[in-house]
Amino acid sequence: MTSYGLWIIVLAVGYTAALIIAGQVAKRRLTSKNSYFVGNRKFNKWIVAFCITGLFSGSSYISILELSYLSGVSAVWYGVAEIVQIFIIAFLIIRPFRNKMMVTVSGLIGDQYGRAAKGVAGAITAFAFPMWSVATAIAFASAIHVFTGISLSLSVAFTAILLFIYLQSGGMWSLAFTQTMNIVLFSIMIIIGAIAFFIEPGIDGLRTLALEQPAMFDFGNAGLQVIIVWFATFLVNVILAQAAFQMALSAKSAEEGQKGLIMAGFMAVPFILGGVLFGMAAVSVVPDAQTGLIGVPLYMMEALPAPLVGLFFLGVWACALGWGGPCQFSGATSLGRDVGSAIRPAASENQLIHYTKLSLLVLTVLMIVFGLMRTEQSAWWNVMAWTIRNSATFAPVVAALFWPVVTKRAVVAALFFGFASGLSWYYLGDWDPNAFFLNIHPVWIGSSVNIFSIVVVTLLDRQSEWFVRRTDRLAYLGLIAGIVLVGINTVYFAPIYGNGLFGLVMFASVLSFFITVIRFVRPKDERKQQLREVSNF
């Protein structure tokens, strides 16, 4: 083991001990039934900002390091898409969810559509989160492997066990403590990275890189298809970002949560710029590494002494934990609280907390198993997680918020058919994380089937009571948008399909028609209310 590896191990062990202590301290804040899952709803805007920054910016920073090494400044669009998602959640989503006193997305579905829907949605959501956790852990473990020789599998297992230890103690308060600690390390990491840049290669090094590889300074170098998919993925996720919701909804009020989210959006900027800068600096100094997550460690070894390199990658370790912690806890909440209450509706709050702690253990084991199965493919797990979660829960969440006509049968059908179709499409593509069957991402197939299922079953279900409202401006706009998108997909099929955008445009058209149906098809209670208002007038 090199001196660089020794410093990383020593710092990581010390920080791990601090996280475990923080988890034990967090136990003291467990004072009511809402303590474990939503922190008594006592978080202020700073705690929310730190939690959201640790969740989104930490994981995005790792991705941007990799992307900027491969495609240069165009990686900045990944970060811009992240910020757009945060602001949409802040301005449009957090208030209605807080009014419903929501804890999880699967809980929202269950509260509206019954135990069966809650159980299915909770299980699907729960098993998706360890996939996201392991994807980020694998990315970080690649860097640790360079310095220490520790296997990727062992690094993933260590991450999973650590998350279990500090999360099971204090729940949401553990996240608040540890995300605040992570922010300190994030700041140190960015400062050390800036020092490394000015030591080597500096401004002159980037000028040389611009002459040798001008494409690295092209904001479209990643490819239009890839950039559009980044934005589309984040935009679709705004209504399903359960881990973010659970932290933001732990605030004192909707206003405090909103302020924290807005602050987190601005706090993301240094991570985006730093990730782009450090990745491109690594290209300039170490141009022949296989991946950015190997190139950046090699670059840091060239530029800095071992103690500073150790601190820099302790920050990267904190980024991995900042994403993995909320993912594991939110997944355990869905499995323990939502699935547990679906199976045992009479369970007490203490019993649900007990189920959630057991669920943390289950998800820890799953995270380790996932890491052993495909340690070298973090992208594989990301695609799998997006596919099974979004394909199942997108339409039910939209319905719970905006379409009271939907029946329990329709939601269960949508959960099943969306999940099955997305997973089947991934299988038909031979589980390849980049080359999909018929050049269509499985999440667009699953989400489209999800919407189609909930609409068809609702309209055919005899228990559904609805009427058609013929005058609605938004409905006609949705109808026009859907027709236009279908026309674009048809007329420009060859270039759209060739660039891998056919599935995305198809989903956008299906979503437009979904909006049309939601606005036209309304519950009969609304018609009765309208008639009463007219008669009173």
XYZ file of C-alpha atoms in Angstrom:
537
model
C 0.000 0.000 0.000
C 1.319 3.465 -0.924
C 1.517 6.416 1.468
C -1.486 7.854 -0.397
C -3.489 4.740 0.375
C -2.387 4.805 4.010
C -3.578 8.383 4.454
C -6.926 7.593 2.871
C -7.432 4.564 5.115
C -6.505 6.453 8.290
C -8.768 9.399 7.460
C -11.624 7.156 6.350
C -11.471 5.123 9.572
C -11.436 8.300 11.683
C -14.349 9.798 9.784
C -16.247 6.537 10.014
C -15.881 6.596 13.797
C -17.198 10.172 13.818
C -20.253 9.144 11.766
C -21.031 6.280 14.121
C -20.800 8.637 17.105
C -23.104 11.081 15.284
C -25.617 8.279 14.820
C -25.587 7.586 18.554
C -25.937 11.298 19.393
C -28.921 11.473 17.055
C -30.751 8.989 19.288
C -31.246 11.767 21.829
C -33.438 13.657 19.349
C -35.939 10.787 19.113
C -38.640 12.325 21.266
C -41.912 11.634 19.445
C -43.534 9.358 16.927
C -42.357 11.620 14.085
C -38.737 11.690 15.212
C -37.406 8.668 13.378
C -38.991 9.146 9.948
C -39.237 12.955 9.581
C -37.136 14.379 12.429
C -40.141 15.755 14.360
C -40.587 18.030 11.314
C -38.231 20.434 13.096
C -35.489 20.945 10.473
C -34.588 24.527 9.643
C -33.660 25.734 6.164
C -29.923 25.157 6.724
C -30.386 21.519 7.706
C -32.616 20.974 4.658
C -30.049 22.696 2.429
C -27.211 20.532 3.777
C -29.282 17.356 3.401
C -30.325 18.106 -0.190
C -26.820 19.243 -1.164
C -25.355 16.044 0.243
C -27.931 13.993 -1.635
C -27.926 15.564 -5.106
C -24.713 17.571 -5.385
C -22.513 14.890 -3.837
C -23.635 12.215 -6.292
C -23.653 14.650 -9.223
C -20.109 15.729 -8.385
C -18.865 12.149 -8.730
C -20.719 11.792 -12.036
C -19.388 15.111 -13.339
C -15.791 14.153 -12.470
C -16.220 11.124 -14.726
C -18.169 12.923 -17.449
C -15.825 15.914 -17.686
C -12.819 13.617 -18.060
C -14.552 12.012 -21.036
C -16.407 14.936 -22.641
C -15.032 18.161 -21.157
C -17.084 21.244 -20.342
C -20.310 19.704 -21.706
C -20.527 17.793 -18.401
C -21.765 21.062 -16.914
C -25.232 20.311 -18.369
C -25.568 17.350 -16.005
C -25.209 19.777 -13.107
C -27.571 22.314 -14.678
C -30.191 19.565 -15.002
C -29.720 18.776 -11.301
C -30.271 22.429 -10.329
C -33.399 22.662 -12.498
C -34.786 19.597 -10.717
C -34.121 21.098 -7.280
C -35.800 24.399 -8.158
C -38.876 22.682 -9.649
C -39.258 20.625 -6.475
C -38.877 23.800 -4.417
C -41.374 25.956 -6.295
C -43.970 23.423 -7.483
C -43.821 20.182 -5.521
C -42.888 20.677 -1.885
C -45.973 22.679 -0.794
C -48.686 20.245 -1.993
C -46.708 17.313 -0.571
C -46.306 19.075 2.776
C -50.021 19.827 2.859
C -50.614 16.093 2.604
C -48.040 15.536 5.403
C -46.371 13.009 3.122
C -43.496 10.841 4.350
C -42.826 8.666 1.282
C -44.085 8.411 -2.294
C -45.183 4.827 -1.688
C -47.019 6.004 1.440
C -48.800 8.685 -0.595
C -49.951 6.039 -3.065
C -51.059 3.736 -0.243
C -52.969 6.422 1.629
C -54.944 7.152 -1.529
C -55.392 3.679 -2.987
C -55.232 1.156 -0.166
C -53.054 -1.539 1.330
C -52.347 -3.541 -1.830
C -51.092 -0.472 -3.691
C -49.046 0.619 -0.677
C -47.408 -2.799 -0.338
C -46.517 -3.148 -4.021
C -45.313 0.463 -4.387
C -43.331 0.254 -1.148
C -41.575 -2.970 -2.147
C -40.641 -1.728 -5.626
C -39.407 1.593 -4.270
C -37.443 -0.054 -1.465
C -35.542 -2.458 -3.682
C -34.615 0.293 -6.158
C -32.733 2.388 -3.599
C -29.863 -0.056 -2.851
C -29.219 -0.100 -6.608
C -28.638 3.665 -6.600
C -26.538 3.370 -3.449
C -24.323 0.669 -4.890
C -23.895 2.568 -8.169
C -22.348 5.556 -6.355
C -20.372 3.328 -3.989
C -18.856 1.494 -6.971
C -17.864 4.790 -8.555
C -16.074 5.894 -5.377
C -14.562 2.450 -4.771
C -12.830 2.702 -8.165
C -10.779 5.619 -6.850
C -9.986 3.885 -3.551
C -8.876 0.795 -5.497
C -6.219 2.852 -7.293
C -4.573 3.930 -4.032
C -5.014 0.985 -1.716
C -5.496 -2.125 -3.785
C -8.653 -2.873 -1.760
C -11.119 -4.724 -3.977
C -14.196 -2.944 -5.268
C -16.440 -5.524 -3.618
C -14.896 -4.962 -0.198
C -15.223 -1.186 -0.570
C -18.930 -1.524 -1.414
C -19.477 -3.866 1.549
C -17.728 -1.418 3.898
C -19.936 1.444 2.622
C -23.117 -0.579 3.102
C -22.246 -1.651 6.638
C -21.313 1.891 7.652
C -24.632 3.242 6.361
C -26.475 0.589 8.355
C -24.647 1.390 11.595
C -25.251 5.115 11.697
C -28.725 5.153 10.142
C -30.339 2.581 12.416
C -29.522 4.648 15.489
C -31.247 7.952 14.903
C -33.074 7.730 11.591
C -33.690 11.120 9.969
C -31.731 12.883 12.705
C -28.714 10.705 11.831
C -28.976 11.956 8.264
C -29.153 15.563 9.454
C -26.009 15.172 11.569
C -23.995 13.279 8.977
C -25.011 15.425 5.997
C -23.860 18.494 7.931
C -20.515 16.795 8.583
C -20.320 15.860 4.908
C -20.764 19.497 3.852
C -17.613 20.430 5.789
C -15.667 17.753 3.958
C -17.166 18.819 0.631
C -15.830 22.348 1.186
C -12.354 21.070 2.072
C -12.384 18.835 -1.015
C -13.226 21.721 -3.365
C -10.495 23.926 -1.850
C -7.869 21.161 -2.141
C -8.950 20.446 -5.723
C -8.525 24.134 -6.606
C -5.027 24.097 -5.077
C -4.148 21.026 -7.156
C -5.391 22.727 -10.312
C -3.227 25.831 -9.846
C -0.191 23.686 -9.059
C -0.720 21.503 -12.116
C -1.794 22.063 -14.911
C -2.931 25.640 -14.193
C -4.459 28.023 -16.720
C -1.641 27.379 -19.204
C -2.350 23.655 -19.061
C -5.975 24.237 -20.047
C -4.858 26.454 -22.931
C -2.630 23.654 -24.160
C -5.509 21.199 -23.809
C -7.724 23.536 -25.837
C -5.198 23.454 -28.685
C -4.716 19.674 -28.528
C -8.345 18.675 -27.888
C -10.666 21.574 -28.818
C -13.720 19.287 -28.515
C -13.198 19.246 -24.740
C -14.262 22.920 -24.721
C -17.380 22.339 -26.821
C -20.529 22.591 -24.672
C -22.234 20.059 -26.954
C -19.416 17.502 -26.927
C -21.348 14.963 -24.838
C -23.922 14.755 -27.620
C -27.398 16.252 -27.909
C -29.057 12.912 -27.175
C -27.143 12.424 -23.940
C -27.728 15.990 -22.740
C -31.469 15.794 -23.477
C -31.685 12.492 -21.606
C -29.976 14.086 -18.586
C -32.606 16.813 -18.438
C -35.492 14.438 -19.161
C -34.394 12.045 -16.418
C -34.146 14.794 -13.805
C -37.456 16.371 -14.906
C -39.372 13.098 -14.677
C -37.792 12.505 -11.282
C -39.142 15.737 -9.766
C -42.365 14.009 -8.761
C -40.671 10.802 -7.572
C -37.594 12.052 -5.684
C -38.634 10.325 -2.472
C -35.376 10.688 -0.539
C -35.317 14.436 -1.245
C -38.967 14.799 -0.296
C -38.484 12.962 2.980
C -35.674 15.329 4.012
C -37.313 18.539 2.774
C -40.649 17.578 4.360
C -38.865 17.213 7.702
C -38.685 21.014 7.816
C -40.686 23.138 10.270
C -42.937 24.356 7.471
C -43.364 24.221 3.713
C -41.732 27.670 3.504
C -38.673 26.524 5.466
C -38.318 23.428 3.279
C -38.656 25.539 0.156
C -35.954 27.960 1.335
C -33.642 25.035 2.080
C -34.156 23.608 -1.414
C -33.457 26.970 -3.059
C -30.272 27.326 -1.010
C -29.255 23.793 -2.032
C -29.695 24.766 -5.685
C -27.160 27.570 -5.314
C -24.861 25.439 -3.161
C -24.644 22.969 -6.059
C -22.735 25.449 -8.234
C -19.240 24.916 -6.692
C -19.644 21.143 -7.071
C -20.569 21.472 -10.743
C -17.758 23.885 -11.597
C -15.258 21.998 -9.453
C -16.163 18.649 -10.970
C -15.748 20.007 -14.507
C -12.457 21.748 -13.680
C -10.855 18.810 -11.871
C -11.917 16.319 -14.529
C -10.438 18.419 -17.299
C -7.274 19.021 -15.283
C -6.927 15.249 -14.982
C -7.222 14.906 -18.774
C -4.441 17.450 -19.208
C -2.063 15.669 -16.812
C -3.124 11.996 -17.185
C -4.723 11.709 -20.640
C -4.603 7.932 -21.012
C -6.578 6.634 -18.005
C -9.414 4.240 -18.794
C -12.014 6.273 -16.900
C -12.254 9.594 -15.119
C -12.607 7.918 -11.741
C -9.181 6.378 -12.288
C -7.682 9.405 -14.027
C -8.558 11.866 -11.239
C -6.773 9.877 -8.468
C -3.690 9.501 -10.672
C -3.775 13.234 -11.353
C -4.033 14.108 -7.670
C -1.001 11.920 -6.953
C 0.948 13.960 -9.487
C -0.087 17.314 -8.060
C -0.354 16.964 -4.269
C 1.323 15.329 -1.268
C -0.308 12.294 0.325
C -2.095 14.059 3.245
C -3.903 16.473 0.908
C -4.802 13.692 -1.505
C -6.201 11.777 1.443
C -8.369 14.739 2.446
C -9.568 15.250 -1.133
C -10.746 11.676 -1.441
C -12.228 11.738 2.021
C -14.477 14.410 0.489
C -15.304 12.067 -2.385
C -16.078 9.388 0.230
C -18.446 11.859 1.902
C -20.134 12.429 -1.487
C -20.792 8.708 -1.805
C -22.180 8.568 1.737
C -24.215 11.737 1.184
C -26.102 9.948 -1.578
C -26.103 6.429 -0.155
C -27.346 7.386 3.313
C -30.629 9.039 2.224
C -31.192 6.323 -0.388
C -30.828 3.488 2.103
C -32.933 5.231 4.759
C -35.709 6.205 2.371
C -35.780 2.718 0.893
C -35.957 1.201 4.380
C -38.801 3.572 5.247
C -40.773 2.339 2.231
C -40.091 -1.293 3.107
C -40.506 -1.081 6.879
C -43.114 1.628 7.320
C -45.188 1.271 4.144
C -44.970 -2.431 3.370
C -45.070 -3.166 7.108
C -48.259 -1.171 7.630
C -49.775 -2.704 4.477
C -49.239 -6.191 5.902
C -50.084 -5.236 9.490
C -52.364 -2.168 9.432
C -52.717 -2.224 13.227
C -48.949 -1.931 13.802
C -47.888 0.804 16.236
C -45.346 3.512 15.442
C -42.688 1.704 17.493
C -43.354 -1.495 15.571
C -43.012 0.346 12.257
C -39.695 1.797 13.421
C -38.586 -1.726 14.335
C -39.606 -2.976 10.880
C -37.671 -0.097 9.307
C -34.515 -0.955 11.227
C -34.853 -4.566 10.087
C -35.394 -3.271 6.558
C -32.133 -1.334 6.790
C -30.401 -4.636 7.457
C -32.164 -6.255 4.492
C -31.187 -3.380 2.173
C -27.606 -3.502 3.490
C -27.369 -7.159 2.517
C -28.951 -6.360 -0.850
C -26.464 -3.547 -1.470
C -23.556 -5.918 -0.805
C -25.076 -8.625 -3.023
C -25.658 -6.115 -5.827
C -22.050 -4.972 -5.535
C -20.793 -8.546 -5.812
C -23.014 -9.265 -8.821
C -21.858 -6.370 -11.031
C -19.064 -4.517 -9.293
C -17.670 -3.100 -12.515
C -20.916 -1.596 -13.851
C -22.335 1.263 -11.821
C -24.318 2.469 -14.868
C -26.101 -0.910 -15.017
C -27.547 -0.434 -11.545
C -28.597 3.152 -12.255
C -30.589 2.061 -15.319
C -32.171 -0.807 -13.397
C -33.197 1.432 -10.483
C -34.665 4.189 -12.684
C -36.526 1.607 -14.738
C -38.248 -0.384 -12.003
C -39.105 2.587 -9.747
C -40.205 5.169 -12.341
C -41.984 2.614 -14.534
C -44.131 1.533 -11.604
C -44.885 4.663 -9.595
C -44.964 7.627 -12.006
C -48.633 7.515 -13.047
C -49.983 6.533 -9.583
C -48.259 9.544 -7.989
C -49.611 11.907 -10.659
C -53.072 10.406 -10.153
C -52.883 10.753 -6.367
C -52.151 14.450 -6.769
C -54.304 15.450 -9.736
C -56.855 12.801 -10.785
C -59.415 11.698 -8.160
C -61.220 9.482 -10.703
C -58.596 6.711 -10.496
C -59.563 3.454 -8.773
C -57.556 1.048 -6.629
C -57.638 -1.591 -9.371
C -56.222 0.862 -11.878
C -53.304 1.761 -9.605
C -52.400 -1.864 -8.870
C -52.601 -2.626 -12.606
C -50.386 0.355 -13.429
C -47.833 -0.668 -10.802
C -47.654 -4.202 -12.179
C -47.718 -3.535 -15.931
C -45.346 -0.558 -15.736
C -42.832 -2.509 -13.655
C -43.094 -5.641 -15.828
C -42.834 -3.803 -19.155
C -39.817 -1.709 -18.132
C -37.992 -4.734 -16.767
C -38.889 -6.827 -19.845
C -37.584 -4.126 -22.186
C -34.275 -4.043 -20.316
C -34.129 -7.837 -20.666
C -34.828 -7.658 -24.409
C -31.806 -5.361 -24.677
C -29.687 -8.087 -23.052
C -29.375 -5.924 -19.911
C -26.969 -3.565 -21.668
C -26.755 -0.214 -19.782
C -25.996 1.761 -22.954
C -27.360 -0.040 -26.039
C -31.090 -0.593 -25.467
C -33.552 -2.754 -27.360
C -34.736 -0.883 -30.504
C -32.646 2.049 -29.273
C -35.321 2.983 -26.685
C -34.504 3.388 -22.997
C -36.594 0.932 -20.924
C -37.777 3.670 -18.550
C -39.678 5.386 -21.396
C -41.418 2.114 -22.293
C -42.261 1.286 -18.671
C -43.515 4.787 -17.855
C -45.639 4.940 -21.011
C -47.229 1.557 -20.251
C -47.698 2.751 -16.664
C -49.747 5.739 -17.872
C -51.684 3.723 -20.465
C -52.617 1.073 -17.878
C -53.931 3.505 -15.286
C -56.034 5.365 -17.882
C -57.567 2.313 -19.545
C -58.388 0.451 -16.322
C -59.838 3.594 -14.728
C -62.125 4.317 -17.677
C -63.307 0.698 -17.878
C -63.657 0.083 -14.144
C -67.314 0.089 -13.097
C -66.364 1.498 -9.706
C -65.035 4.631 -11.365
C -67.559 7.494 -11.439
C -66.728 10.226 -13.915
C -68.060 12.625 -16.512
C -66.442 14.413 -19.443
C -65.790 18.119 -19.000
C -65.641 19.567 -22.498
C -64.307 23.028 -21.695
C -60.776 23.069 -20.368
C -57.949 25.071 -21.930
C -55.146 22.934 -20.482
C -56.786 19.766 -21.816
C -56.824 21.133 -25.362
C -53.210 22.320 -25.022
C -52.218 18.827 -23.922
C -54.116 17.310 -26.842
C -52.428 19.626 -29.336
C -48.996 18.985 -27.805
C -49.529 15.224 -27.971
C -50.564 15.336 -31.633
C -47.608 17.578 -32.520
C -45.156 15.264 -30.758
C -46.571 12.218 -32.538
C -46.223 14.105 -35.829
C -42.603 15.007 -35.064
C -41.783 11.410 -34.176
C -43.357 10.275 -37.455
C -42.026 12.886 -39.870
C -38.497 12.972 -38.434
C -38.369 9.307 -37.486
C -34.933 8.540 -38.962
C -32.875 11.250 -37.195
C -34.865 11.021 -33.945
C -34.597 7.230 -33.816
C -30.943 7.298 -34.850
C -30.118 9.647 -31.991
C -31.957 7.497 -29.454
C -34.669 10.101 -28.825
C -37.691 8.225 -30.213
C -38.631 6.757 -26.812
C -38.323 10.103 -25.055
C -40.519 11.912 -27.604
C -42.994 9.024 -27.446
C -43.185 9.316 -23.655
C -43.623 13.100 -23.913
C -46.587 12.583 -26.273
C -48.122 9.951 -23.968
C -47.691 12.343 -21.033
C -49.394 15.127 -23.002
C -52.378 12.874 -23.743
C -52.408 11.870 -20.060
C -52.774 15.529 -19.094
C -55.636 15.816 -21.584
C -57.464 12.848 -20.068
C -56.901 14.113 -16.513
C -58.394 17.497 -17.382
C -61.329 16.188 -19.460
C -62.342 13.183 -17.328
C -63.419 14.457 -13.916
C -65.174 12.881 -10.902
C -68.963 13.161 -10.796
C -68.724 15.016 -7.485
C -67.265 17.987 -9.351
C -70.271 18.063 -11.693
C -72.681 18.026 -8.758
C -70.738 20.861 -7.165
C -70.878 22.868 -10.399
C -74.653 22.330 -10.659
C -75.158 23.465 -7.063
C -73.109 26.600 -7.703
C -75.145 27.381 -10.841
C -78.473 26.855 -9.034
C -77.350 29.045 -6.112
C -76.344 31.750 -8.534
